[in-house]
Tab-separated table of C-alpha atoms and ligand atoms in Angstrom:
chain	number	residue	atom	x	y	z
A	1	UNK	CA	-6.149	-25.071	-21.772
A	2	UNK	CA	-3.144	-22.822	-21.139
A	3	UNK	CA	-0.912	-25.089	-23.229
A	4	UNK	CA	-3.368	-25.028	-26.148
A	5	UNK	CA	-3.300	-21.228	-26.134
A	6	UNK	CA	0.516	-21.200	-26.094
A	7	UNK	CA	0.760	-23.690	-28.976
A	8	UNK	CA	-1.672	-21.569	-30.937
A	9	UNK	CA	0.345	-18.416	-30.222
A	10	UNK	CA	3.557	-20.205	-31.290
A	11	UNK	CA	1.970	-21.205	-34.597
A	12	UNK	CA	0.430	-17.846	-35.372
A	13	UNK	CA	3.287	-15.722	-33.960
A	14	UNK	CA	0.664	-13.838	-32.032
A	15	UNK	CA	1.852	-10.647	-30.297
A	16	UNK	CA	-0.496	-11.135	-27.368
A	17	UNK	CA	-1.550	-14.035	-25.215
A	18	UNK	CA	-4.377	-14.286	-22.733
A	19	UNK	CA	-3.941	-16.955	-20.060
A	20	UNK	CA	-6.187	-15.289	-17.510
A	21	UNK	CA	-8.466	-17.527	-15.393
A	22	UNK	CA	-6.793	-20.755	-16.583
A	23	UNK	CA	-6.090	-21.990	-13.028
A	24	UNK	CA	-2.336	-22.162	-13.593
A	25	UNK	CA	-0.059	-22.562	-10.571
A	26	UNK	CA	3.233	-22.695	-12.507
A	27	UNK	CA	4.034	-21.094	-15.832
A	28	UNK	CA	4.091	-23.644	-18.657
A	29	UNK	CA	7.658	-24.071	-19.984
A	30	UNK	CA	6.601	-23.492	-23.586
A	31	UNK	CA	5.797	-19.894	-22.702
A	32	UNK	CA	9.460	-18.841	-22.782
A	33	UNK	CA	9.569	-19.618	-26.515
A	34	UNK	CA	7.218	-16.715	-27.242
A	35	UNK	CA	10.103	-14.254	-27.358
A	36	UNK	CA	8.268	-11.868	-29.688
A	37	UNK	CA	5.241	-11.436	-27.454
A	38	UNK	CA	4.213	-7.912	-26.429
A	39	UNK	CA	1.135	-8.392	-24.224
A	40	UNK	CA	0.667	-11.187	-21.703
A	41	UNK	CA	-2.310	-11.656	-19.417
A	42	UNK	CA	-1.777	-14.020	-16.485
A	43	UNK	CA	-4.381	-12.549	-14.149
A	44	UNK	CA	-6.839	-14.596	-12.081
A	45	UNK	CA	-4.581	-17.594	-11.530
A	46	UNK	CA	-2.593	-19.083	-8.645
A	47	UNK	CA	0.951	-17.956	-9.468
A	48	UNK	CA	3.231	-17.434	-6.468
A	49	UNK	CA	6.429	-16.749	-8.447
A	50	UNK	CA	7.851	-16.408	-11.951
A	51	UNK	CA	10.810	-18.539	-13.166
A	52	UNK	CA	14.070	-16.878	-14.241
A	53	UNK	CA	13.412	-18.097	-17.822
A	54	UNK	CA	10.659	-15.502	-17.924
A	55	UNK	CA	13.332	-12.935	-18.788
A	56	UNK	CA	13.413	-14.353	-22.331
A	57	UNK	CA	10.205	-12.450	-23.005
A	58	UNK	CA	12.331	-9.375	-23.619
A	59	UNK	CA	9.841	-7.562	-25.834
A	60	UNK	CA	7.010	-7.639	-23.310
A	61	UNK	CA	5.409	-4.197	-22.917
A	62	UNK	CA	2.269	-5.122	-20.974
A	63	UNK	CA	2.026	-7.728	-18.230
A	64	UNK	CA	-1.000	-8.487	-16.107
A	65	UNK	CA	-0.318	-10.539	-12.971
A	66	UNK	CA	-3.408	-9.310	-11.103
A	67	UNK	CA	-5.280	-11.623	-8.732
A	68	UNK	CA	-2.582	-14.215	-8.133
A	69	UNK	CA	-0.835	-15.183	-4.891
A	70	UNK	CA	2.476	-13.330	-5.263
A	71	UNK	CA	4.075	-12.206	-1.997
A	72	UNK	CA	6.606	-9.972	-3.713
A	73	UNK	CA	7.137	-8.325	-7.084
A	74	UNK	CA	8.915	-11.126	-8.991
A	75	UNK	CA	12.606	-10.204	-9.233
A	76	UNK	CA	12.838	-11.475	-12.830
A	77	UNK	CA	10.804	-8.437	-13.892
A	78	UNK	CA	13.875	-6.233	-13.459
A	79	UNK	CA	15.210	-7.716	-16.722
A	80	UNK	CA	12.140	-6.713	-18.717
A	81	UNK	CA	13.104	-3.159	-19.445
A	82	UNK	CA	10.537	-2.678	-22.265
A	83	UNK	CA	7.619	-3.103	-19.852
A	84	UNK	CA	5.386	-0.066	-19.806
A	85	UNK	CA	2.233	-1.396	-18.168
A	86	UNK	CA	2.441	-3.631	-15.116
A	87	UNK	CA	-0.606	-4.883	-13.196
A	88	UNK	CA	-0.020	-6.580	-9.851
A	89	UNK	CA	-3.351	-5.873	-8.140
A	90	UNK	CA	-4.976	-8.390	-5.824
A	91	UNK	CA	-1.861	-10.238	-4.648
A	92	UNK	CA	-0.265	-10.454	-1.198
A	93	UNK	CA	2.686	-8.196	-1.873
A	94	UNK	CA	3.977	-6.493	1.265
A	95	UNK	CA	7.314	-5.234	0.011
A	96	UNK	CA	8.489	-3.335	-3.058
A	97	UNK	CA	12.050	-4.158	-4.037
A	98	UNK	CA	14.153	-1.134	-4.989
A	99	UNK	CA	16.181	-3.347	-7.345
A	100	UNK	CA	13.133	-4.342	-9.408
A	101	UNK	CA	11.904	-0.741	-9.599
A	102	UNK	CA	15.284	0.370	-10.907
A	103	UNK	CA	15.059	-2.174	-13.719
A	104	UNK	CA	11.802	-0.773	-15.107
A	105	UNK	CA	12.712	2.646	-16.536
A	106	UNK	CA	10.027	2.565	-19.219
A	107	UNK	CA	7.072	1.854	-16.987
A	108	UNK	CA	4.143	4.197	-17.687
A	109	UNK	CA	1.486	2.487	-15.576
A	110	UNK	CA	1.882	0.637	-12.286
A	111	UNK	CA	-1.107	-0.913	-10.535
A	112	UNK	CA	-0.590	-2.464	-7.098
A	113	UNK	CA	-4.140	-2.153	-5.749
A	114	UNK	CA	-5.308	-4.552	-3.032
A	115	UNK	CA	-1.979	-5.686	-1.618
A	116	UNK	CA	-0.281	-5.241	1.778
A	117	UNK	CA	2.290	-2.590	0.982
A	118	UNK	CA	3.366	-0.314	3.833
A	119	UNK	CA	6.274	1.529	2.269
A	120	UNK	CA	7.037	2.934	-1.168
A	121	UNK	CA	10.856	2.995	-1.391
A	122	UNK	CA	12.541	6.231	-2.470
A	123	UNK	CA	13.896	4.354	-5.538
A	124	UNK	CA	10.410	4.743	-7.001
A	125	UNK	CA	11.928	7.850	-8.597
A	126	UNK	CA	13.750	5.603	-11.103
A	127	UNK	CA	10.377	5.155	-12.812
A	128	UNK	CA	10.946	8.457	-14.540
A	129	UNK	CA	8.350	7.882	-17.298
A	130	UNK	CA	5.585	6.740	-14.974
A	131	UNK	CA	2.282	8.509	-15.652
A	132	UNK	CA	-0.122	6.529	-13.498
A	133	UNK	CA	0.508	4.958	-10.113
A	134	UNK	CA	-2.283	3.191	-8.263
A	135	UNK	CA	-1.788	1.609	-4.831
A	136	UNK	CA	-5.310	1.618	-3.407
A	137	UNK	CA	-6.396	-0.591	-0.482
A	138	UNK	CA	-2.930	-1.177	0.947
A	139	UNK	CA	-1.266	-0.166	4.244
A	140	UNK	CA	0.720	2.868	3.068
A	141	UNK	CA	1.681	5.166	5.933
A	142	UNK	CA	3.767	7.665	3.991
A	143	UNK	CA	4.150	9.129	0.520
A	144	UNK	CA	7.872	9.421	-0.250
A	145	UNK	CA	8.986	12.969	-1.077
A	146	UNK	CA	10.735	11.501	-4.152
A	147	UNK	CA	7.348	11.107	-5.811
A	148	UNK	CA	7.566	14.872	-6.351
A	149	UNK	CA	10.502	14.250	-8.721
A	150	UNK	CA	8.412	12.096	-11.052
A	151	UNK	CA	7.358	14.877	-13.371
A	152	UNK	CA	5.484	12.662	-15.850
A	153	UNK	CA	2.854	11.615	-13.304
A	154	UNK	CA	-0.666	12.529	-14.375
A	155	UNK	CA	-2.563	10.239	-12.000
A	156	UNK	CA	-1.980	9.131	-8.427
A	157	UNK	CA	-4.438	6.877	-6.636
A	158	UNK	CA	-3.675	6.036	-2.999
A	159	UNK	CA	-7.292	5.618	-1.897
A	160	UNK	CA	-7.885	3.670	1.326
A	161	UNK	CA	-4.484	3.596	3.003
A	162	UNK	CA	-3.146	5.030	6.273
A	163	UNK	CA	-1.564	8.208	4.998
A	164	UNK	CA	-1.353	11.092	7.449
A	165	UNK	CA	0.514	13.656	5.332
A	166	UNK	CA	0.971	14.868	1.783
A	167	UNK	CA	4.627	15.847	1.343
A	168	UNK	CA	5.170	19.433	0.170
A	169	UNK	CA	7.202	18.079	-2.789
A	170	UNK	CA	4.056	16.537	-4.282
A	171	UNK	CA	2.976	20.070	-5.181
A	172	UNK	CA	5.823	20.091	-7.758
A	173	UNK	CA	3.850	17.700	-10.002
A	174	UNK	CA	2.588	20.208	-12.543
A	175	UNK	CA	1.327	17.543	-14.973
A	176	UNK	CA	-0.849	15.859	-12.349
A	177	UNK	CA	-4.498	15.707	-13.464
A	178	UNK	CA	-6.109	13.269	-11.047
A	179	UNK	CA	-5.242	12.838	-7.382
A	180	UNK	CA	-7.220	10.317	-5.333
A	181	UNK	CA	-6.458	10.243	-1.618
A	182	UNK	CA	-9.851	9.320	-0.184
A	183	UNK	CA	-10.154	7.276	3.016
A	184	UNK	CA	-6.798	8.040	4.585
A	185	UNK	CA	-5.914	9.990	7.753
A	186	UNK	CA	-4.823	13.267	6.216
A	187	UNK	CA	-5.074	16.272	8.497
A	188	UNK	CA	-3.961	18.923	6.038
A	189	UNK	CA	-3.240	19.740	2.416
A	190	UNK	CA	0.127	21.470	2.041
A	191	UNK	CA	0.580	25.102	1.075
A	192	UNK	CA	1.883	25.313	-2.473
A	193	UNK	CA	-1.073	23.623	-4.176
A	194	UNK	CA	-0.803	26.132	-7.022
A	195	UNK	CA	1.956	23.851	-8.314
A	196	UNK	CA	-0.881	21.532	-9.401
A	197	UNK	CA	-1.482	23.603	-12.520
A	198	UNK	CA	-3.302	20.856	-14.399
A	199	UNK	CA	-5.173	19.174	-11.564
A	200	UNK	CA	-8.782	18.472	-12.565
A	201	UNK	CA	-9.981	15.865	-10.057
A	202	UNK	CA	-9.149	15.876	-6.371
A	203	UNK	CA	-10.655	13.286	-4.048
A	204	UNK	CA	-9.862	13.771	-0.368
A	205	UNK	CA	-13.147	12.394	0.998
A	206	UNK	CA	-13.059	10.499	4.271
A	207	UNK	CA	-9.968	12.105	5.803
A	208	UNK	CA	-9.435	14.378	8.822
A	209	UNK	CA	-9.143	17.717	7.088
A	210	UNK	CA	-10.422	20.781	8.898
A	211	UNK	CA	-9.569	23.493	6.383
A	212	UNK	CA	-8.045	23.894	2.906
A	213	UNK	CA	-4.999	26.085	2.213
A	214	UNK	CA	-5.748	29.631	1.021
A	215	UNK	CA	-4.421	29.083	-2.530
A	216	UNK	CA	-6.748	26.140	-2.960
A	217	UNK	CA	-9.434	28.493	-4.288
A	218	UNK	CA	-7.250	29.329	-7.322
A	219	UNK	CA	-7.043	25.742	-8.599
A	220	UNK	CA	-8.967	25.011	-11.797
A	221	UNK	CA	-10.653	21.794	-10.692
A	222	UNK	CA	-13.520	20.052	-12.485
A	223	UNK	CA	-14.368	17.772	-9.597
A	224	UNK	CA	-13.736	17.888	-5.883
A	225	UNK	CA	-14.745	15.251	-3.342
A	226	UNK	CA	-14.334	16.105	0.335
A	227	UNK	CA	-17.312	14.645	2.174
A	228	UNK	CA	-16.610	12.799	5.399
A	229	UNK	CA	-13.936	15.125	6.748
A	230	UNK	CA	-13.864	17.164	9.943
A	231	UNK	CA	-14.274	20.436	8.097
A	232	UNK	CA	-14.954	23.212	10.548
A	233	UNK	CA	-14.898	21.163	13.748
A	234	UNK	CA	-14.404	24.690	14.847
A	235	UNK	CA	-17.059	26.994	16.166
A	236	UNK	CA	-17.093	30.449	14.693
A	237	UNK	CA	-15.723	32.721	17.338
A	238	UNK	CA	-17.379	35.850	18.631
A	239	UNK	CA	-14.852	38.596	18.087
A	240	UNK	CA	-12.859	39.014	21.258
A	241	UNK	CA	-11.966	42.643	21.038
A	242	UNK	CA	-8.886	42.532	23.194
A	243	UNK	CA	-5.617	43.636	21.705
A	244	UNK	CA	-2.888	41.031	21.432
A	245	UNK	CA	0.333	41.436	23.357
A	246	UNK	CA	3.269	40.546	21.134
A	247	UNK	CA	6.522	39.152	22.475
A	248	UNK	CA	9.736	41.092	22.019
A	249	UNK	CA	10.849	38.422	19.527
A	250	UNK	CA	7.733	38.907	17.425
A	251	UNK	CA	7.903	42.699	17.602
A	252	UNK	CA	11.566	42.662	16.482
A	253	UNK	CA	10.840	40.117	13.771
A	254	UNK	CA	8.042	42.243	12.310
A	255	UNK	CA	10.246	45.323	12.354
A	256	UNK	CA	13.173	43.534	10.689
A	257	UNK	CA	10.887	41.873	8.103
A	258	UNK	CA	9.423	45.253	7.161
A	259	UNK	CA	12.822	46.934	6.951
A	260	UNK	CA	14.400	44.049	5.049
A	261	UNK	CA	12.492	44.962	1.890
A	262	UNK	CA	13.799	48.532	1.928
A	263	UNK	CA	17.082	48.483	0.028
A	264	UNK	CA	18.113	51.803	1.564
A	265	UNK	CA	17.831	50.541	5.126
A	266	UNK	CA	20.657	49.421	7.413
A	267	UNK	CA	18.723	46.192	8.100
A	268	UNK	CA	18.692	45.308	4.398
A	269	UNK	CA	22.466	45.829	4.165
A	270	UNK	CA	23.415	43.979	7.348
A	271	UNK	CA	21.034	40.981	7.181
A	272	UNK	CA	23.373	38.861	4.986
A	273	UNK	CA	25.870	38.929	7.867
A	274	UNK	CA	23.427	36.976	10.054
A	275	UNK	CA	22.546	33.757	8.186
A	276	UNK	CA	20.901	32.190	11.272
A	277	UNK	CA	18.616	35.171	11.625
A	278	UNK	CA	17.821	35.037	7.909
A	279	UNK	CA	16.957	31.371	8.225
A	280	UNK	CA	14.639	32.059	11.155
A	281	UNK	CA	12.936	34.905	9.315
A	282	UNK	CA	12.427	32.797	6.189
A	283	UNK	CA	9.369	31.220	7.865
A	284	UNK	CA	7.412	34.447	7.745
A	285	UNK	CA	3.836	34.839	6.560
A	286	UNK	CA	1.794	37.777	5.423
A	287	UNK	CA	-1.481	39.257	6.687
A	288	UNK	CA	-4.314	38.616	4.217
A	289	UNK	CA	-5.698	42.104	4.852
A	290	UNK	CA	-2.870	44.592	5.395
A	291	UNK	CA	-0.048	42.497	3.835
A	292	UNK	CA	2.201	43.180	6.815
A	293	UNK	CA	4.674	40.383	7.610
A	294	UNK	CA	4.744	38.387	10.845
A	295	UNK	CA	6.655	35.427	12.190
A	296	UNK	CA	5.319	33.567	15.229
A	297	UNK	CA	2.029	35.194	16.226
A	298	UNK	CA	-1.066	35.478	14.097
A	299	UNK	CA	-4.798	34.954	14.045
A	300	UNK	CA	-6.050	31.786	12.432
A	301	UNK	CA	-9.174	32.452	10.347
A	302	UNK	CA	-11.227	30.885	7.580
A	303	UNK	CA	-12.970	32.203	4.521
A	304	UNK	CA	-15.789	30.179	3.009
A	305	UNK	CA	-15.288	29.717	-0.725
A	306	UNK	CA	-18.078	28.628	-3.027
A	307	UNK	CA	-16.797	26.082	-5.545
A	308	UNK	CA	-19.085	27.373	-8.318
A	309	UNK	CA	-18.782	31.098	-7.737
A	310	UNK	CA	-15.080	31.306	-6.847
A	311	UNK	CA	-13.618	28.261	-8.591
A	312	UNK	CA	-15.857	27.973	-11.663
A	313	UNK	CA	-16.844	24.377	-10.908
A	314	UNK	CA	-20.222	22.944	-11.906
A	315	UNK	CA	-21.168	21.873	-8.405
A	316	UNK	CA	-21.861	24.416	-5.700
A	317	UNK	CA	-20.247	23.565	-2.373
A	318	UNK	CA	-18.860	25.637	0.441
A	319	UNK	CA	-15.200	25.050	1.302
A	320	UNK	CA	-13.342	26.693	4.180
A	321	UNK	CA	-9.888	27.981	3.237
A	322	UNK	CA	-7.255	29.051	5.736
A	323	UNK	CA	-6.549	32.754	6.152
A	324	UNK	CA	-4.016	34.307	8.533
A	325	UNK	CA	-4.188	37.836	9.918
A	326	UNK	CA	-1.554	39.873	11.733
A	327	UNK	CA	-3.653	41.368	14.517
A	328	UNK	CA	-7.034	42.026	16.072
A	329	UNK	CA	-6.832	45.475	14.505
A	330	UNK	CA	-7.133	43.770	11.116
A	331	UNK	CA	-9.623	41.153	12.347
A	332	UNK	CA	-11.943	43.849	13.677
A	333	UNK	CA	-12.059	45.731	10.376
A	334	UNK	CA	-15.486	45.473	8.778
A	335	UNK	CA	-14.285	45.123	5.169
A	336	UNK	CA	-13.732	41.348	5.185
A	337	UNK	CA	-15.594	38.068	5.550
A	338	UNK	CA	-13.053	36.079	7.516
A	339	UNK	CA	-14.118	34.131	10.549
A	340	UNK	CA	-11.928	33.589	13.575
A	341	UNK	CA	-11.429	30.004	14.653
A	342	UNK	CA	-11.414	28.377	18.009
A	343	UNK	CA	-10.970	24.643	18.247
A	344	UNK	CA	-13.678	22.803	20.114
A	345	UNK	CA	-11.501	19.815	20.943
B	1	ZN	ZN1	-2.955	42.881	9.094
């Protein structure tokens, strides 16, 4: 059956060939004669490797190897530099070779769903034209920071893996429109989400999130999925009216941070002479109410945002976003709707 299709394609000079579900175990030799072919479907077969002669199909732009029995991405693919869509879903791939990735600079779509991949190598950044990456139902434990360098990405789907963190660098993907991270082990979404200027769909359902970052409310999402998280495993705290006692380090830090913005002050002039101090102070935050800076001591609060009222989405859901305050003096003001948090566990 496969051979008949190849003979037909040879006669008609067809640009595409569909050999899916033809029960092939090895690639028929005649296939390498189709040097003009652009699209090749080999999905739903029993292929465990590709022969080196496969590199003769130099014009190939789309290759579907889904649902075979490959244990690695075939190394011959590194010679097919015209490839822009590559489907490898439903195999037994546990390892992504950096060498193969580096040979695919024109790849736009990569689908590795339903495999056994634990690690995405940092060389993934060589796929500089990649727009869509999908590695659902694998064993990923980490997203490499280098993914943040892949500025063409518009869609990332890492649903159902073992991810615990989203690297800060991912927020640099300003073209990203769809981000699917459901059913992982994420405990937080990084600050800096405003970098996702074009994000329309965010799916973080089934993770371990307790709160969203403050800037989250300024995203222009169309759809948000977050059911099945541990949102507010906190109990809302009765205001404890005691005044905090700040350490000497915190008191000095607040004083220096305040003075450092005054160009007439001695602190402003002398700070450049103390790079270590500058580095330490660079981790400062700002009170959501009085805007005063602080470094190591603050009050952790939440504000409940309505997705329809505050974010302009069609659905109406309540989302807690993280807010930090400098002191009980600010917390006890009656002109805000922030709730103090105390962890139950
Ligand atoms: Zn304050």
